[in-house]
Amino acid sequence: MHAPLGDFADASPAAERLELLTPPVAKAVAEGWGGVPAESVVHVDTDPEIADTAVFTEHYGVDLLKRSANCVVVAGKRGGEVTLAACVVLSHTRVDVNGTVRRHLGARKASFALMDTAVGETGMEYGGITPIGLPAGWPLLLDPAVADEEWVLIGSGSRRGKLIVPGKALAALPGAVLVEGLGV
């Protein structure tokens, strides 16, 4: 199979590679969501040592930077309450945590979640967190520019491999909300 973007030597439908995905991601891919055809989720097998965006795009092509998205876990705090949420923005932007995210969550303070919290709560590996397979009930904030991409390269839940999905498929994920100004 040829990947819909990039020049990857090893690409297949993600549904045929569930064993390479973390359990929550494998479950979400197997079950599907929002009428997204299973074959539109593609897994590309990549080196876990170069999973971070800058090194990854340097190795696989800098053009992927504009077609990749990062998923980060944030913690919004108000009083004694903490709300965890995921934010997805194009890789050449950054999440506006202290402005857009804080206001959207109705929090007094917002910050990136601690690594142990992000990994423990999602069941995914740090550096591979993806919006596919997040815990039920989590807010998923998505920059509209991500949904507008025909194809987007995102994490697979582990540092080994990436997923390529239509941007509109990410907008169809449970809990997804398009938030203007999320990526700055």
mmCIF file of N, CA and C in Angstrom, residues 87-174:
data_model
loop_
_atom_site.group_PDB
_atom_site.id
_atom_site.type_symbol
_atom_site.label_atom_id
_atom_site.label_comp_id
_atom_site.label_asym_id
_atom_site.label_seq_id
_atom_site.Cartn_x
_atom_site.Cartn_y
_atom_site.Cartn_z
ATOM 1 N N CYS A 87 -5.522 18.365 23.081
ATOM 2 C CA CYS A 87 -5.536 19.442 22.086
ATOM 3 C C CYS A 87 -4.739 18.983 20.877
ATOM 4 N N VAL A 88 -5.284 19.207 19.686
ATOM 5 C CA VAL A 88 -4.612 18.806 18.453
ATOM 6 C C VAL A 88 -4.450 20.032 17.564
ATOM 7 N N VAL A 89 -3.194 20.306 17.222
ATOM 8 C CA VAL A 89 -2.864 21.436 16.346
ATOM 9 C C VAL A 89 -1.849 20.965 15.307
ATOM 10 N N LEU A 90 -1.769 21.676 14.200
ATOM 11 C CA LEU A 90 -0.758 21.367 13.205
ATOM 12 C C LEU A 90 0.622 21.539 13.828
ATOM 13 N N SER A 91 1.563 20.713 13.411
ATOM 14 C CA SER A 91 2.883 20.654 14.046
ATOM 15 C C SER A 91 3.697 21.931 13.930
ATOM 16 N N HIS A 92 3.403 22.764 12.955
ATOM 17 C CA HIS A 92 4.165 24.005 12.823
ATOM 18 C C HIS A 92 3.561 25.132 13.660
ATOM 19 N N THR A 93 2.564 24.791 14.490
ATOM 20 C CA THR A 93 1.981 25.769 15.421
ATOM 21 C C THR A 93 2.142 25.221 16.834
ATOM 22 N N ARG A 94 1.711 26.006 17.811
ATOM 23 C CA ARG A 94 1.726 25.546 19.194
ATOM 24 C C ARG A 94 0.347 25.787 19.804
ATOM 25 N N VAL A 95 0.027 25.043 20.841
ATOM 26 C CA VAL A 95 -1.269 25.148 21.511
ATOM 27 C C VAL A 95 -1.280 26.397 22.385
ATOM 28 N N ASP A 96 -2.322 27.211 22.262
ATOM 29 C CA ASP A 96 -2.495 28.393 23.109
ATOM 30 C C ASP A 96 -3.127 27.946 24.429
ATOM 31 N N VAL A 97 -2.292 27.396 25.305
ATOM 32 C CA VAL A 97 -2.764 26.811 26.562
ATOM 33 C C VAL A 97 -3.321 27.876 27.498
ATOM 34 N N ASN A 98 -2.589 28.968 27.685
ATOM 35 C CA ASN A 98 -2.986 29.964 28.689
ATOM 36 C C ASN A 98 -4.091 30.902 28.236
ATOM 37 N N GLY A 99 -4.416 30.888 26.968
ATOM 38 C CA GLY A 99 -5.497 31.729 26.464
ATOM 39 C C GLY A 99 -6.697 30.888 26.051
ATOM 40 N N THR A 100 -6.648 30.378 24.834
ATOM 41 C CA THR A 100 -7.780 29.661 24.246
ATOM 42 C C THR A 100 -8.186 28.435 25.061
ATOM 43 N N VAL A 101 -7.228 27.602 25.437
ATOM 44 C CA VAL A 101 -7.556 26.370 26.178
ATOM 45 C C VAL A 101 -8.136 26.707 27.542
ATOM 46 N N ARG A 102 -7.493 27.596 28.255
ATOM 47 C CA ARG A 102 -7.963 27.966 29.600
ATOM 48 C C ARG A 102 -9.400 28.480 29.541
ATOM 49 N N ARG A 103 -9.672 29.375 28.600
ATOM 50 C CA ARG A 103 -11.031 29.927 28.474
ATOM 51 C C ARG A 103 -12.029 28.839 28.079
ATOM 52 N N HIS A 104 -11.660 27.984 27.115
ATOM 53 C CA HIS A 104 -12.589 26.944 26.656
ATOM 54 C C HIS A 104 -12.945 25.975 27.785
ATOM 55 N N LEU A 105 -11.982 25.650 28.631
ATOM 56 C CA LEU A 105 -12.234 24.717 29.734
ATOM 57 C C LEU A 105 -12.856 25.404 30.949
ATOM 58 N N GLY A 106 -12.960 26.734 30.925
ATOM 59 C CA GLY A 106 -13.491 27.455 32.077
ATOM 60 C C GLY A 106 -12.593 27.323 33.288
ATOM 61 N N ALA A 107 -11.301 27.248 33.031
ATOM 62 C CA ALA A 107 -10.331 27.030 34.111
ATOM 63 C C ALA A 107 -9.696 28.348 34.544
ATOM 64 N N ARG A 108 -9.266 28.377 35.795
ATOM 65 C CA ARG A 108 -8.521 29.535 36.277
ATOM 66 C C ARG A 108 -7.090 29.450 35.785
ATOM 67 N N LYS A 109 -6.584 28.204 35.700
ATOM 68 C CA LYS A 109 -5.219 27.975 35.255
ATOM 69 C C LYS A 109 -5.201 26.741 34.365
ATOM 70 N N ALA A 110 -4.392 26.780 33.305
ATOM 71 C CA ALA A 110 -4.229 25.620 32.432
ATOM 72 C C ALA A 110 -2.745 25.436 32.145
ATOM 73 N N SER A 111 -2.332 24.186 32.032
ATOM 74 C CA SER A 111 -0.936 23.876 31.730
ATOM 75 C C SER A 111 -0.877 22.512 31.054
ATOM 76 N N PHE A 112 0.282 22.206 30.502
ATOM 77 C CA PHE A 112 0.469 20.871 29.955
ATOM 78 C C PHE A 112 0.427 19.887 31.120
ATOM 79 N N ALA A 113 -0.245 18.763 30.924
ATOM 80 C CA ALA A 113 -0.302 17.748 31.969
ATOM 81 C C ALA A 113 1.088 17.154 32.173
ATOM 82 N N LEU A 114 1.374 16.723 33.385
ATOM 83 C CA LEU A 114 2.635 16.049 33.657
ATOM 84 C C LEU A 114 2.716 14.788 32.799
ATOM 85 N N MET A 115 3.929 14.424 32.401
ATOM 86 C CA MET A 115 4.119 13.266 31.533
ATOM 87 C C MET A 115 3.495 12.006 32.138
ATOM 88 N N ASP A 116 3.725 11.771 33.424
ATOM 89 C CA ASP A 116 3.166 10.573 34.061
ATOM 90 C C ASP A 116 1.644 10.567 34.016
ATOM 91 N N THR A 117 1.047 11.732 34.172
ATOM 92 C CA THR A 117 -0.407 11.851 34.107
ATOM 93 C C THR A 117 -0.892 11.568 32.688
ATOM 94 N N ALA A 118 -0.264 12.197 31.705
ATOM 95 C CA ALA A 118 -0.673 12.021 30.306
ATOM 96 C C ALA A 118 -0.576 10.555 29.895
ATOM 97 N N VAL A 119 0.528 9.915 30.228
ATOM 98 C CA VAL A 119 0.755 8.516 29.861
ATOM 99 C C VAL A 119 -0.189 7.596 30.636
ATOM 100 N N GLY A 120 -0.294 7.826 31.931
ATOM 101 C CA GLY A 120 -1.139 6.976 32.773
ATOM 102 C C GLY A 120 -2.613 7.055 32.428
ATOM 103 N N GLU A 121 -3.090 8.244 32.139
ATOM 104 C CA GLU A 121 -4.515 8.427 31.855
ATOM 105 C C GLU A 121 -4.912 7.988 30.442
ATOM 106 N N THR A 122 -4.002 8.123 29.479
ATOM 107 C CA THR A 122 -4.336 7.763 28.093
ATOM 108 C C THR A 122 -4.018 6.315 27.760
ATOM 109 N N GLY A 123 -3.073 5.702 28.479
ATOM 110 C CA GLY A 123 -2.626 4.361 28.124
ATOM 111 C C GLY A 123 -1.749 4.363 26.884
ATOM 112 N N MET A 124 -1.185 5.526 26.572
ATOM 113 C CA MET A 124 -0.335 5.681 25.387
ATOM 114 C C MET A 124 1.068 6.074 25.818
ATOM 115 N N GLU A 125 2.002 5.979 24.891
ATOM 116 C CA GLU A 125 3.388 6.340 25.179
ATOM 117 C C GLU A 125 3.618 7.824 24.952
ATOM 118 N N TYR A 126 4.454 8.405 25.805
ATOM 119 C CA TYR A 126 4.831 9.800 25.632
ATOM 120 C C TYR A 126 5.564 9.943 24.295
ATOM 121 N N GLY A 127 5.189 10.930 23.517
ATOM 122 C CA GLY A 127 5.774 11.114 22.195
ATOM 123 C C GLY A 127 4.975 10.425 21.112
ATOM 124 N N GLY A 128 3.900 9.724 21.500
ATOM 125 C CA GLY A 128 3.059 9.051 20.515
ATOM 126 C C GLY A 128 1.583 9.259 20.781
ATOM 127 N N ILE A 129 1.250 10.134 21.749
ATOM 128 C CA ILE A 129 -0.152 10.339 22.123
ATOM 129 C C ILE A 129 -0.939 10.833 20.912
ATOM 130 N N THR A 130 -2.102 10.243 20.747
ATOM 131 C CA THR A 130 -2.949 10.515 19.591
ATOM 132 C C THR A 130 -4.374 10.809 20.053
ATOM 133 N N PRO A 131 -5.146 11.530 19.261
ATOM 134 C CA PRO A 131 -6.537 11.769 19.653
ATOM 135 C C PRO A 131 -7.430 10.537 19.488
ATOM 136 N N ILE A 132 -6.950 9.531 18.776
ATOM 137 C CA ILE A 132 -7.730 8.317 18.551
ATOM 138 C C ILE A 132 -7.548 7.388 19.748
ATOM 139 N N GLY A 133 -8.655 7.113 20.456
ATOM 140 C CA GLY A 133 -8.589 6.214 21.606
ATOM 141 C C GLY A 133 -8.433 6.899 22.942
ATOM 142 N N LEU A 134 -8.722 8.183 22.996
ATOM 143 C CA LEU A 134 -8.649 8.902 24.278
ATOM 144 C C LEU A 134 -9.715 8.394 25.241
ATOM 145 N N PRO A 135 -9.512 8.606 26.540
ATOM 146 C CA PRO A 135 -10.528 8.190 27.511
ATOM 147 C C PRO A 135 -11.896 8.831 27.222
ATOM 148 N N ALA A 136 -12.943 8.047 27.429
ATOM 149 C CA ALA A 136 -14.310 8.533 27.220
ATOM 150 C C ALA A 136 -14.567 9.759 28.087
ATOM 151 N N GLY A 137 -15.240 10.711 27.539
ATOM 152 C CA GLY A 137 -15.613 11.905 28.285
ATOM 153 C C GLY A 137 -14.589 13.026 28.253
ATOM 154 N N TRP A 138 -13.412 12.762 27.740
ATOM 155 C CA TRP A 138 -12.418 13.831 27.650
ATOM 156 C C TRP A 138 -12.796 14.836 26.580
ATOM 157 N N PRO A 139 -12.643 16.123 26.865
ATOM 158 C CA PRO A 139 -12.768 17.095 25.793
ATOM 159 C C PRO A 139 -11.606 16.905 24.812
ATOM 160 N N LEU A 140 -11.904 16.975 23.534
ATOM 161 C CA LEU A 140 -10.889 16.915 22.484
ATOM 162 C C LEU A 140 -10.997 18.206 21.691
ATOM 163 N N LEU A 141 -10.045 19.098 21.916
ATOM 164 C CA LEU A 141 -10.044 20.391 21.251
ATOM 165 C C LEU A 141 -9.200 20.268 19.988
ATOM 166 N N LEU A 142 -9.778 20.651 18.872
ATOM 167 C CA LEU A 142 -9.147 20.468 17.571
ATOM 168 C C LEU A 142 -9.102 21.802 16.842
ATOM 169 N N ASP A 143 -7.907 22.195 16.424
ATOM 170 C CA ASP A 143 -7.805 23.412 15.625
ATOM 171 C C ASP A 143 -8.465 23.147 14.274
ATOM 172 N N PRO A 144 -9.314 24.061 13.779
ATOM 173 C CA PRO A 144 -9.989 23.842 12.498
ATOM 174 C C PRO A 144 -9.026 23.580 11.333
ATOM 175 N N ALA A 145 -7.808 24.097 11.408
ATOM 176 C CA ALA A 145 -6.835 23.861 10.333
ATOM 177 C C ALA A 145 -6.501 22.376 10.217
ATOM 178 N N VAL A 146 -6.570 21.632 11.307
ATOM 179 C CA VAL A 146 -6.319 20.188 11.272
ATOM 180 C C VAL A 146 -7.447 19.503 10.505
ATOM 181 N N ALA A 147 -8.673 19.853 10.819
ATOM 182 C CA ALA A 147 -9.831 19.246 10.149
ATOM 183 C C ALA A 147 -9.873 19.589 8.670
ATOM 184 N N ASP A 148 -9.288 20.716 8.298
ATOM 185 C CA ASP A 148 -9.288 21.152 6.897
ATOM 186 C C ASP A 148 -8.270 20.412 6.026
ATOM 187 N N GLU A 149 -7.318 19.725 6.656
ATOM 188 C CA GLU A 149 -6.315 18.985 5.884
ATOM 189 C C GLU A 149 -6.943 17.740 5.269
ATOM 190 N N GLU A 150 -6.601 17.464 4.017
ATOM 191 C CA GLU A 150 -7.110 16.243 3.385
ATOM 192 C C GLU A 150 -6.610 15.014 4.144
ATOM 193 N N TRP A 151 -5.307 14.965 4.436
ATOM 194 C CA TRP A 151 -4.684 13.891 5.196
ATOM 195 C C TRP A 151 -3.772 14.499 6.248
ATOM 196 N N VAL A 152 -3.754 13.908 7.440
ATOM 197 C CA VAL A 152 -2.932 14.402 8.544
ATOM 198 C C VAL A 152 -2.145 13.229 9.134
ATOM 199 N N LEU A 153 -0.878 13.478 9.407
ATOM 200 C CA LEU A 153 -0.014 12.508 10.061
ATOM 201 C C LEU A 153 -0.059 12.782 11.559
ATOM 202 N N ILE A 154 -0.417 11.771 12.354
ATOM 203 C CA ILE A 154 -0.519 11.927 13.809
ATOM 204 C C ILE A 154 0.147 10.738 14.495
ATOM 205 N N GLY A 155 0.266 10.817 15.799
ATOM 206 C CA GLY A 155 0.818 9.712 16.569
ATOM 207 C C GLY A 155 -0.066 8.484 16.476
ATOM 208 N N SER A 156 0.515 7.346 16.859
ATOM 209 C CA SER A 156 -0.229 6.081 16.803
ATOM 210 C C SER A 156 -0.515 5.521 18.200
ATOM 211 N N GLY A 157 -0.166 6.286 19.231
ATOM 212 C CA GLY A 157 -0.315 5.792 20.597
ATOM 213 C C GLY A 157 0.993 5.251 21.148
ATOM 214 N N SER A 158 1.921 4.954 20.256
ATOM 215 C CA SER A 158 3.256 4.527 20.673
ATOM 216 C C SER A 158 4.274 5.316 19.853
ATOM 217 N N ARG A 159 5.510 5.262 20.270
ATOM 218 C CA ARG A 159 6.554 5.990 19.542
ATOM 219 C C ARG A 159 6.878 5.306 18.214
ATOM 220 N N ARG A 160 6.583 4.024 18.127
ATOM 221 C CA ARG A 160 6.802 3.305 16.873
ATOM 222 C C ARG A 160 5.567 3.480 16.002
ATOM 223 N N GLY A 161 5.749 4.065 14.851
ATOM 224 C CA GLY A 161 4.650 4.200 13.904
ATOM 225 C C GLY A 161 3.880 5.492 14.051
ATOM 226 N N LYS A 162 3.206 5.820 12.976
ATOM 227 C CA LYS A 162 2.324 6.990 12.918
ATOM 228 C C LYS A 162 1.048 6.558 12.216
ATOM 229 N N LEU A 163 0.007 7.353 12.386
ATOM 230 C CA LEU A 163 -1.242 7.144 11.663
ATOM 231 C C LEU A 163 -1.441 8.291 10.682
ATOM 232 N N ILE A 164 -2.002 7.980 9.539
ATOM 233 C CA ILE A 164 -2.382 8.993 8.562
ATOM 234 C C ILE A 164 -3.890 8.871 8.403
ATOM 235 N N VAL A 165 -4.581 9.970 8.676
ATOM 236 C CA VAL A 165 -6.049 9.967 8.643
ATOM 237 C C VAL A 165 -6.553 11.234 7.968
ATOM 238 N N PRO A 166 -7.756 11.183 7.400
ATOM 239 C CA PRO A 166 -8.349 12.422 6.882
ATOM 240 C C PRO A 166 -8.595 13.394 8.044
ATOM 241 N N GLY A 167 -8.331 14.674 7.812
ATOM 242 C CA GLY A 167 -8.570 15.668 8.853
ATOM 243 C C GLY A 167 -9.998 15.639 9.363
ATOM 244 N N LYS A 168 -10.949 15.428 8.463
ATOM 245 C CA LYS A 168 -12.360 15.393 8.859
ATOM 246 C C LYS A 168 -12.657 14.201 9.777
ATOM 247 N N ALA A 169 -11.871 13.128 9.656
ATOM 248 C CA ALA A 169 -12.062 11.971 10.540
ATOM 249 C C ALA A 169 -11.723 12.334 11.979
ATOM 250 N N LEU A 170 -10.728 13.200 12.160
ATOM 251 C CA LEU A 170 -10.388 13.630 13.522
ATOM 252 C C LEU A 170 -11.509 14.478 14.109
ATOM 253 N N ALA A 171 -12.141 15.292 13.274
ATOM 254 C CA ALA A 171 -13.253 16.120 13.747
ATOM 255 C C ALA A 171 -14.463 15.268 14.125
ATOM 256 N N ALA A 172 -14.532 14.031 13.630
ATOM 257 C CA ALA A 172 -15.649 13.132 13.936
ATOM 258 C C ALA A 172 -15.415 12.287 15.184
ATOM 259 N N LEU A 173 -14.233 12.401 15.793
ATOM 260 C CA LEU A 173 -13.933 11.623 16.998
ATOM 261 C C LEU A 173 -14.850 12.018 18.153
ATOM 262 N N PRO A 174 -15.138 11.077 19.068
ATOM 263 C CA PRO A 174 -15.973 11.408 20.227
ATOM 264 C C PRO A 174 -15.373 12.571 21.028
#
